[in-house]
Amino acid sequence: MDTQDKWWQKAVVYQIYPRSFQDSNGDGVGDLAGIVSRLGYLAGLGVDALWVSPFYPSPMADFGYDVADYCNVDPLFGSLADFDALIARAHALGLKFILDFVPNHTSDQHPWFIESRSSRDNPKRDWYLWRDPASGDGPAETRLPNNWMSHFGGPAWTFDSDTGQFYMHSFLAQQPDLNWRNREVRAAIFSAMRFWLERGPGGRGVDGFRMDVLWLLIKDELFRDNPPNPGWQEDSSSFGRSLPLYTANRPETHQIVAEMRSLLDSYSDSAGERLMIGEIYLPIDELVQYYGSSVPVLRSDGRDLTNVAITSPRLNGAQLPFNFHLIQAPWKASAIGQLIRDYEAAMPPGAWPNWVLGNHDQTRLATRVGPELARTAAMLLLTLRGTPTLYYGDELGMTDGIIPQDEIQDPAEKNQPGIGMGRDPERTPMQWDNSASAGFTTGSPWLPIAHDFRLHTVETEDRDHASMLSLYRGLLALRREHTALLLGEIYDVTPAGDSEFPVLAYRRSDGAERIQLLLNLGEEPQTASCLAGRILLSTNASRAPVRVSGGVTLDPREGVIVLLD
Ligand code: NOJ
């Protein structure tokens, strides 16, 4: 298969939220030098690639997802020299580096927007989405151009009184959306991508990008109203009032993704492909379209190899459109079994799956499913077919922090208080050791350290063979040792449909090697059938690595990996 030996297929991605990972200068906010000091831990853990959330210069209205300069580092996080040191050290340790890139919007303090808002005839006016007030009575600032809503609450339009027009923002008013129909915008963003692809010692640069809100890049050319959402409930976010028909997943988006991919492909070299991960929250059938369409596979002499049997089609979209469906699925064996089947079946030829259990926008895994099932979930994530992404601290079983009212930071919570929009709880500092600030900072942390942090620190868990950290290390090591887990097929996924049987089962095989996964997601012991083999690992650290034949009786919430004879 054409895609068989790409580094990103075998990789496990680890997400770092840089504000919260490691502070090196005592200001209470994590930074790049802090990350450098912890690279040894990450290499030892056994992950392969780091994705670091934004560290660009930013007014921090959305903690870095409001970019004021695409080609620099905010002093809060360090300098370009610190970035160079980080990428050099990461590469020296064999870790790939994936930059978070934010193409949909800039900060309102970005020089492009400052120019754009300066007058209606400024050359950069068309770089953003400006619209006249709707016709009708009342002051101009109340006559919104249409009914589009911001993901962070309220209308997606803000009035600029100096020029008498509204500008569009999918998120905060401080995050104006770029106009991706404008060719100069595309060229400017592509040039910023090139900057990072070439930045760093030896000009090797970043190994890929995680593209923020990729499915939102293009909005309806006619600015039509979104249709009402019949399922919207008054006590939920005002964003849900309408269905984002004209503001999300527009057909033209795929063309832009293909342009980005082609730029990345022009940087492929002996160290491998440059990767595009897309942040995309869509149903499976729409999500998989972000793999792109098949393009001819050409030999260097120009001959088309597409129809030659050994070559699968080359896709021109994101190599990994993030699959967040495990975060949203009910934690029930049949629901997850069905999800795995549906996702695998929807994948276009030549596409490679990926799975995610947490990120900086979602309630933490251990809080969602509980501490014990979080272990079974880890086994699931690291044994499914495809590239897994881990969220920092999940390997320790970190839970959501409790944020006192007067310490809330997240604008999503401040704009719509009390309806569960806040993302601070999943962003509390990484828990390194048992000292007062968990080894994260010598100063006062920007978000409180979790109350129970001493239960889940690297220091505590490192010594404990039954800890979550030891389980993750064991799972990551097994992936490396067994090609069936790394690259093998997945099959015999059960249960599915409306079965109540709580044991999720599937097999992985690369031909020579067959591995059976049995994950009891229920509260009772269960006996599951299993061919003869040997248990390689259990989520229950006290289970002996015995031989099995015919069946395994699993403890409540226990998962096992069995190497079949
Ligand atoms: C998605 C990011 O993951 C989220 O943290 C951010 O607030 C929005 N995009 C806006 O950039």
XYZ file of C-alpha atoms and ligand atoms in Angstrom:
576
model
C 0.000 0.000 0.000
C 1.264 3.434 -0.930
C 0.737 4.839 2.565
C 2.161 1.873 4.486
C 5.374 3.263 5.828
C 4.649 6.907 6.497
C 6.020 8.081 9.854
C 2.696 9.611 10.816
C 0.922 6.263 10.459
C 3.145 4.688 13.067
C 3.284 7.760 15.287
C 1.526 8.551 18.522
C 0.877 12.286 18.747
C 1.064 14.050 22.128
C -0.657 17.409 22.514
C 0.977 20.069 24.672
C -1.001 23.103 25.776
C 2.068 25.289 26.251
C 0.621 27.630 28.891
C 0.140 24.615 31.150
C 3.027 22.238 30.499
C 6.153 23.630 32.160
C 7.084 27.125 33.266
C 10.815 27.888 33.165
C 10.908 31.503 34.358
C 8.518 31.614 37.299
C 5.842 33.800 35.701
C 3.211 31.115 36.191
C 2.743 30.441 32.471
C 4.387 27.558 30.644
C 6.896 28.342 27.899
C 9.066 26.835 25.171
C 12.157 26.487 27.355
C 9.950 24.608 29.812
C 8.928 22.169 27.083
C 12.589 21.641 26.150
C 13.330 20.678 29.743
C 10.632 17.971 29.601
C 11.445 16.431 26.240
C 13.307 13.587 27.940
C 10.088 12.635 29.740
C 8.165 12.578 26.452
C 10.780 10.521 24.648
C 10.821 8.120 27.612
C 7.044 7.872 27.574
C 7.286 6.551 24.038
C 5.345 9.101 22.002
C 6.596 10.074 18.552
C 5.287 13.533 17.701
C 4.467 16.674 19.656
C 1.660 18.988 18.697
C 2.054 22.256 20.552
C -0.936 24.632 20.772
C -0.252 28.225 19.596
C 2.679 30.247 20.931
C 2.577 33.107 18.396
C 2.542 36.764 19.482
C -0.995 37.321 20.651
C -3.085 39.574 22.895
C -4.260 36.214 24.358
C -7.968 36.988 24.096
C -8.349 33.272 23.251
C -4.994 32.250 24.734
C -3.037 32.272 21.509
C -5.745 31.255 19.038
C -5.858 34.988 18.277
C -2.641 35.390 16.291
C -1.070 38.849 15.890
C 1.999 37.642 13.966
C 2.190 34.280 12.207
C 5.978 34.275 12.073
C 7.179 34.839 15.599
C 6.958 33.680 19.205
C 5.147 35.585 21.950
C 7.639 36.795 24.597
C 5.456 35.065 27.179
C 6.517 31.758 25.615
C 10.080 32.774 24.690
C 11.691 33.660 21.384
C 12.420 32.249 17.943
C 15.771 31.140 19.363
C 13.876 29.111 21.977
C 11.792 27.607 19.183
C 14.966 26.671 17.306
C 16.329 25.024 20.431
C 13.059 23.171 20.963
C 12.789 21.759 17.479
C 16.487 20.862 17.376
C 16.268 18.955 20.662
C 12.985 17.296 19.686
C 14.445 16.118 16.388
C 17.613 14.925 18.111
C 15.426 12.760 20.361
C 13.548 11.402 17.349
C 10.396 13.401 18.079
C 8.487 15.083 15.247
C 7.153 18.598 15.801
C 3.670 19.668 14.727
C 2.783 23.332 14.858
C -0.728 24.539 15.606
C -1.681 26.839 12.751
C -4.722 29.140 12.810
C -5.753 29.961 9.225
C -9.407 30.897 9.750
C -8.919 34.083 11.747
C -6.304 36.455 13.113
C -6.253 38.673 16.165
C -7.911 42.073 15.731
C -4.430 43.349 16.634
C -2.813 41.674 13.611
C -1.380 44.373 11.288
C -3.511 42.926 8.452
C -6.720 43.628 10.354
C -5.544 46.993 11.628
C -5.021 47.980 7.979
C -8.241 46.351 6.860
C -10.367 48.257 9.337
C -8.591 51.584 8.691
C -10.793 52.505 5.709
C -13.241 50.986 3.253
C -10.786 51.412 0.400
C -7.705 50.048 2.141
C -6.064 47.366 -0.055
C -6.514 44.863 2.777
C -10.221 45.649 3.278
C -11.151 42.508 1.343
C -8.796 40.338 3.425
C -11.593 40.043 5.994
C -15.376 39.657 5.723
C -16.928 43.129 5.828
C -20.652 43.731 5.246
C -22.992 46.691 5.269
C -25.697 46.852 7.914
C -28.952 45.274 6.766
C -31.522 47.692 5.430
C -34.303 48.715 7.793
C -34.993 51.000 10.699
C -32.899 51.578 13.757
C -29.260 52.447 14.345
C -26.776 50.874 11.917
C -25.000 48.932 14.669
C -28.203 47.036 15.461
C -28.892 45.995 11.844
C -26.865 42.770 11.624
C -26.025 41.619 8.076
C -27.541 38.163 8.739
C -28.243 35.653 11.535
C -24.800 34.055 11.780
C -23.734 33.300 15.347
C -20.345 33.159 17.062
C -19.209 29.844 18.554
C -18.497 31.787 21.738
C -22.002 33.246 22.047
C -23.763 36.236 20.490
C -23.776 37.326 16.842
C -20.833 36.578 14.545
C -20.817 40.268 13.544
C -19.229 43.292 15.205
C -19.902 46.839 14.044
C -16.984 49.119 13.256
C -18.319 52.629 13.811
C -15.387 54.343 12.024
C -16.164 52.724 8.680
C -19.862 51.935 9.202
C -19.630 48.224 8.398
C -19.712 44.941 10.294
C -16.909 42.366 10.255
C -17.486 38.652 10.716
C -15.939 36.486 13.432
C -16.680 32.801 13.997
C -15.282 33.145 17.523
C -14.513 36.295 19.588
C -14.876 39.826 18.222
C -11.083 39.936 18.783
C -10.714 37.090 16.229
C -11.906 38.446 12.838
C -12.282 35.791 10.110
C -10.037 36.020 7.070
C -11.569 36.049 3.599
C -10.250 32.846 2.046
C -11.746 33.776 -1.335
C -9.098 36.484 -1.551
C -5.989 35.165 -3.367
C -3.652 37.498 -1.461
C -4.870 36.040 1.822
C -4.072 32.550 0.600
C -0.616 33.634 -0.534
C 0.080 35.355 2.805
C -0.963 32.314 4.832
C 0.977 29.957 2.593
C 4.032 32.112 3.028
C 3.666 31.870 6.830
C 3.417 28.087 6.496
C 6.631 28.102 4.476
C 8.297 30.143 7.202
C 7.760 27.348 9.745
C 8.454 24.545 7.293
C 11.895 26.039 6.771
C 12.555 27.420 10.255
C 15.020 25.689 12.544
C 18.510 24.266 12.383
C 19.412 23.013 8.912
C 16.199 24.524 7.499
C 14.213 21.354 8.182
C 11.499 23.141 10.133
C 8.260 21.720 11.437
C 7.065 18.256 10.467
C 3.499 19.338 9.977
C 0.582 21.454 11.084
C -2.533 20.942 13.102
C -4.930 23.223 11.261
C -7.381 25.012 13.499
C -11.099 24.813 12.530
C -10.334 23.613 9.030
C -14.000 22.996 8.226
C -14.931 26.627 8.856
C -12.539 28.327 6.434
C -15.022 29.423 3.770
C -18.406 31.039 4.313
C -21.299 31.373 1.898
C -20.549 33.865 -0.868
C -24.133 35.159 -0.723
C -24.104 35.493 3.077
C -27.409 33.638 3.357
C -29.097 33.204 6.747
C -28.462 29.883 8.477
C -31.659 27.821 8.929
C -33.114 27.576 12.449
C -32.196 24.539 14.535
C -35.422 22.857 15.678
C -33.491 20.975 18.383
C -32.019 24.062 20.073
C -32.654 24.465 23.793
C -32.788 27.848 25.489
C -30.311 26.848 28.198
C -27.565 25.903 25.726
C -25.123 28.033 23.747
C -26.757 30.625 21.497
C -24.543 29.275 18.702
C -26.865 26.256 18.449
C -29.885 28.395 17.651
C -29.286 27.867 13.928
C -27.680 25.115 11.849
C -24.327 26.229 10.393
C -25.297 25.414 6.801
C -23.708 28.525 5.285
C -20.839 29.008 7.734
C -19.274 25.543 7.913
C -18.126 22.726 5.652
C -18.706 24.657 2.436
C -17.763 22.675 -0.681
C -15.035 25.186 -1.645
C -13.099 24.311 1.540
C -11.749 21.152 -0.073
C -9.973 23.171 -2.738
C -8.109 25.135 -0.078
C -7.182 21.985 1.810
C -5.800 20.560 -1.453
C -3.719 23.720 -1.950
C -2.320 23.416 1.560
C -1.538 19.759 0.991
C 0.215 20.445 -2.235
C 2.393 23.018 -0.477
C 3.229 20.457 2.217
C 3.983 17.799 -0.374
C 6.484 20.102 -2.026
C 8.483 19.818 1.229
C 8.546 15.996 1.395
C 12.123 14.853 1.789
C 14.194 12.028 3.133
C 12.792 12.686 6.624
C 9.325 11.965 5.263
C 6.111 13.750 4.465
C 5.005 16.934 6.158
C 1.747 16.213 7.893
C -1.575 18.039 7.883
C -3.922 17.252 10.747
C -7.265 19.005 10.399
C -9.420 20.072 13.321
C -12.860 19.047 12.055
C -16.019 18.417 14.062
C -18.354 16.769 11.528
C -20.359 13.558 11.129
C -18.269 10.679 9.784
C -19.485 10.809 6.177
C -18.583 14.512 5.918
C -15.406 14.191 7.973
C -13.834 11.585 5.693
C -14.220 13.909 2.711
C -11.341 15.894 4.225
C -8.975 13.103 3.180
C -9.477 14.655 -0.238
C -9.985 13.045 -3.565
C -7.781 10.647 -5.485
C -5.170 12.193 -7.661
C -2.982 10.314 -10.145
C 0.143 8.693 -8.764
C 2.890 9.607 -11.201
C 6.285 8.019 -11.662
C 9.250 10.281 -12.092
C 9.034 9.688 -15.857
C 5.476 11.042 -15.728
C 3.724 7.674 -16.201
C 0.418 7.352 -14.374
C 0.618 4.485 -11.879
C -2.855 4.880 -10.406
C -4.250 1.755 -11.987
C -1.263 -0.443 -11.351
C -2.409 -3.024 -8.827
C 0.244 -2.402 -6.170
C -0.422 1.314 -5.877
C -3.373 2.683 -3.955
C -4.684 6.140 -4.831
C -2.958 9.192 -3.475
C -5.357 11.476 -1.668
C -4.971 15.234 -1.844
C -6.517 16.332 1.476
C -5.392 16.247 5.104
C -3.541 13.020 5.925
C -5.318 13.034 9.288
C -8.682 14.785 9.565
C -9.103 14.594 13.336
C -11.667 11.984 14.322
C -13.299 13.194 17.560
C -16.111 10.658 17.534
C -14.779 8.696 20.510
C -15.091 11.864 22.586
C -18.735 12.189 21.647
C -19.799 8.501 21.657
C -21.694 6.993 24.598
C -19.238 4.832 26.532
C -21.026 1.608 25.634
C -19.480 -1.395 23.857
C -22.112 -1.574 21.102
C -21.973 2.179 20.406
C -18.177 2.135 20.155
C -18.200 -1.083 18.123
C -20.632 0.470 15.687
C -18.554 3.642 15.528
C -15.393 1.689 14.654
C -17.241 -0.200 11.895
C -18.874 2.920 10.478
C -15.660 4.917 10.474
C -13.603 2.123 8.910
C -16.277 1.570 6.259
C -16.511 5.268 5.404
C -12.773 5.697 4.855
C -11.846 6.272 1.189
C -9.257 3.911 -0.352
C -5.746 4.913 0.687
C -6.890 6.816 3.804
C -5.456 6.135 7.249
C -7.639 6.365 10.399
C -6.963 8.368 13.528
C -8.522 8.552 16.992
C -8.626 11.149 19.763
C -9.847 10.958 23.367
C -9.176 14.449 24.646
C -7.919 17.934 23.914
C -7.822 21.465 25.325
C -11.476 22.067 24.383
C -13.013 18.956 25.957
C -13.736 17.696 29.450
C -10.894 15.366 30.432
C -11.194 11.657 29.716
C -10.901 10.548 33.358
C -13.678 12.982 34.300
C -15.931 11.845 31.440
C -15.669 8.102 31.957
C -14.202 7.770 35.473
C -10.711 6.719 36.587
C -11.057 2.985 35.945
C -12.668 3.163 32.527
C -10.050 5.754 31.591
C -7.571 2.848 31.711
C -9.686 0.723 29.384
C -10.125 3.781 27.157
C -6.340 4.183 26.985
C -6.054 0.575 25.832
C -8.728 1.230 23.211
C -7.086 4.386 21.903
C -3.663 2.768 21.616
C -4.833 -0.454 19.970
C -7.335 0.775 17.386
C -6.148 0.932 13.780
C -4.844 4.429 13.141
C -2.829 7.267 14.588
C -3.770 8.131 18.188
C -3.459 11.584 19.733
C -2.949 11.894 23.501
C -3.708 14.995 25.525
C -1.053 16.009 28.074
C -1.785 14.703 31.561
C -4.252 12.051 30.407
C -1.369 9.609 30.738
C -1.471 10.378 34.478
C -5.249 10.114 34.746
C -5.550 13.860 35.391
C -9.142 14.954 35.935
C -10.807 18.317 35.305
C -9.669 20.964 37.764
C -12.135 22.952 39.826
C -11.874 26.626 38.919
C -13.142 29.157 41.478
C -15.453 31.781 39.968
C -12.935 34.602 40.344
C -10.162 32.604 38.663
C -12.031 31.795 35.438
C -9.895 32.624 32.400
C -11.647 31.148 29.369
C -13.584 33.674 27.248
C -15.990 30.914 26.182
C -17.091 30.658 29.835
C -16.999 34.388 30.517
C -19.256 35.111 27.530
C -21.838 32.472 28.410
C -21.432 31.720 32.124
C -22.758 28.618 33.792
C -23.825 26.521 30.794
C -20.759 24.332 30.633
C -18.813 26.162 27.918
C -15.696 26.707 30.049
C -12.460 24.978 29.055
C -10.266 25.977 32.001
C -10.866 22.695 33.888
C -9.066 20.633 31.226
C -6.223 23.148 30.971
C -4.869 23.062 34.534
C -1.089 22.700 34.887
C 0.704 19.435 34.210
C 1.396 17.545 37.417
C 5.074 16.713 37.545
C 5.870 16.218 41.207
C 4.473 16.496 44.708
C 5.841 19.970 45.508
C 3.487 22.909 46.084
C 2.901 23.855 42.433
C 3.286 20.310 41.145
C 6.710 21.163 39.693
C 4.972 23.272 37.047
C 6.159 26.676 38.238
C 8.039 28.411 40.997
C 5.565 31.273 40.718
C 1.816 31.517 40.872
C 0.205 29.288 38.209
C -2.103 30.966 35.676
C -4.786 28.363 36.461
C -5.028 26.584 39.804
C -3.285 23.241 40.181
C -5.892 20.457 40.579
C -6.787 19.873 44.253
C -5.982 16.168 44.167
C -2.851 16.575 42.077
C -0.602 14.484 44.342
C -2.600 11.394 43.372
C -1.624 11.890 39.751
C 1.911 13.179 39.375
C 4.745 11.836 37.269
C 6.760 11.500 40.484
C 4.119 9.353 42.222
C 3.172 7.263 39.212
C 6.672 6.679 37.948
C 7.405 4.339 40.867
C 4.088 2.505 40.789
C 3.806 -0.371 38.319
C -0.003 -0.252 38.647
C -0.291 3.462 37.813
C -1.907 4.995 34.765
C 1.522 6.202 33.643
C 2.907 2.657 33.767
C -0.097 1.437 31.784
C 0.469 4.088 29.086
C 4.164 3.250 28.931
C 3.317 -0.431 28.605
C 0.776 0.227 25.847
C 3.124 2.507 23.934
C 5.908 -0.072 24.165
C 3.596 -2.849 22.925
C 2.594 -0.780 19.892
C 6.228 -0.526 18.923
C 6.859 -4.215 19.426
C 3.876 -5.524 17.455
C 3.328 -4.532 13.840
C -0.186 -5.940 14.068
C -0.980 -3.120 16.498
C 0.965 -0.513 14.590
C -0.127 -1.134 11.034
C -2.312 -4.250 10.967
C -5.874 -4.622 9.781
C -8.780 -4.430 12.220
C -11.617 -6.935 11.946
C -14.261 -8.910 13.835
C -15.371 -5.803 15.725
C -18.199 -6.705 18.131
C -20.744 -5.943 19.490
C -22.591 -3.492 17.284
C -26.154 -2.343 16.731
C -28.276 -2.509 19.885
C -26.488 -5.369 21.662
C -26.244 -4.982 25.438
C -23.108 -7.159 25.743
C -20.575 -4.887 27.429
C -17.358 -6.433 26.080
C -15.932 -4.628 23.086
C -13.841 -7.052 21.037
C -11.714 -6.686 17.920
C -8.697 -8.239 16.310
C -5.625 -6.757 14.735
C -3.459 -8.647 12.314
C -0.611 -8.000 9.945
C -0.706 -11.490 8.512
C 1.981 -13.167 10.578
C 0.695 -11.914 13.903
C -2.876 -11.848 15.294
C -3.880 -9.913 18.376
C -7.228 -10.064 20.164
C -8.553 -7.097 22.127
C -11.215 -7.629 24.805
C -12.450 -4.565 26.687
C -15.104 -4.957 29.354
C -16.803 -1.569 29.615
C -19.358 -2.884 32.092
C -19.611 -2.895 35.876
C -19.784 -6.703 36.214
C -17.284 -9.480 35.483
C -17.815 -10.919 31.992
C -16.609 -13.996 30.176
C -15.659 -13.370 26.567
C -14.652 -16.041 24.104
C -11.089 -15.990 22.873
C -8.901 -18.266 20.756
C -5.828 -19.762 22.373
C -3.105 -17.291 23.143
C -1.183 -15.406 25.779
C -2.220 -12.241 27.621
C 0.324 -9.525 26.824
C -1.154 -6.758 28.955
C -4.165 -6.046 31.126
C -5.527 -2.787 32.512
C -5.622 -4.706 35.768
C -1.980 -4.613 36.826
C -2.357 -7.612 39.144
C -3.417 -10.012 36.368
C -0.665 -12.496 35.589
C 0.406 -12.829 31.936
C -1.194 -16.260 31.632
C -2.210 -18.395 28.661
C -5.862 -18.414 27.685
C -7.837 -20.844 25.583
C -11.521 -20.653 24.723
C -12.394 -17.685 26.891
C -11.271 -15.008 29.342
C -13.174 -13.869 32.415
C -12.642 -10.155 32.647
C -12.962 -8.086 35.795
C -15.334 -5.104 35.700
C -13.905 -2.425 33.380
C -10.917 -4.600 32.536
C -9.286 -4.683 29.127
C -6.780 -7.286 27.909
C -4.523 -7.670 24.907
C -4.063 -11.301 23.862
C -1.428 -12.474 21.408
C -3.102 -15.368 19.591
C -1.143 -18.526 18.803
C -10.367 25.654 17.997
C -9.398 25.610 19.129
O -9.152 24.269 19.456
C -10.028 26.385 20.269
O -9.279 26.256 21.450
C -10.125 27.828 19.844
O -10.775 28.565 20.856
C -10.912 27.943 18.544
N -10.478 27.006 17.570
C -10.750 29.318 17.952
O -9.476 29.415 17.385
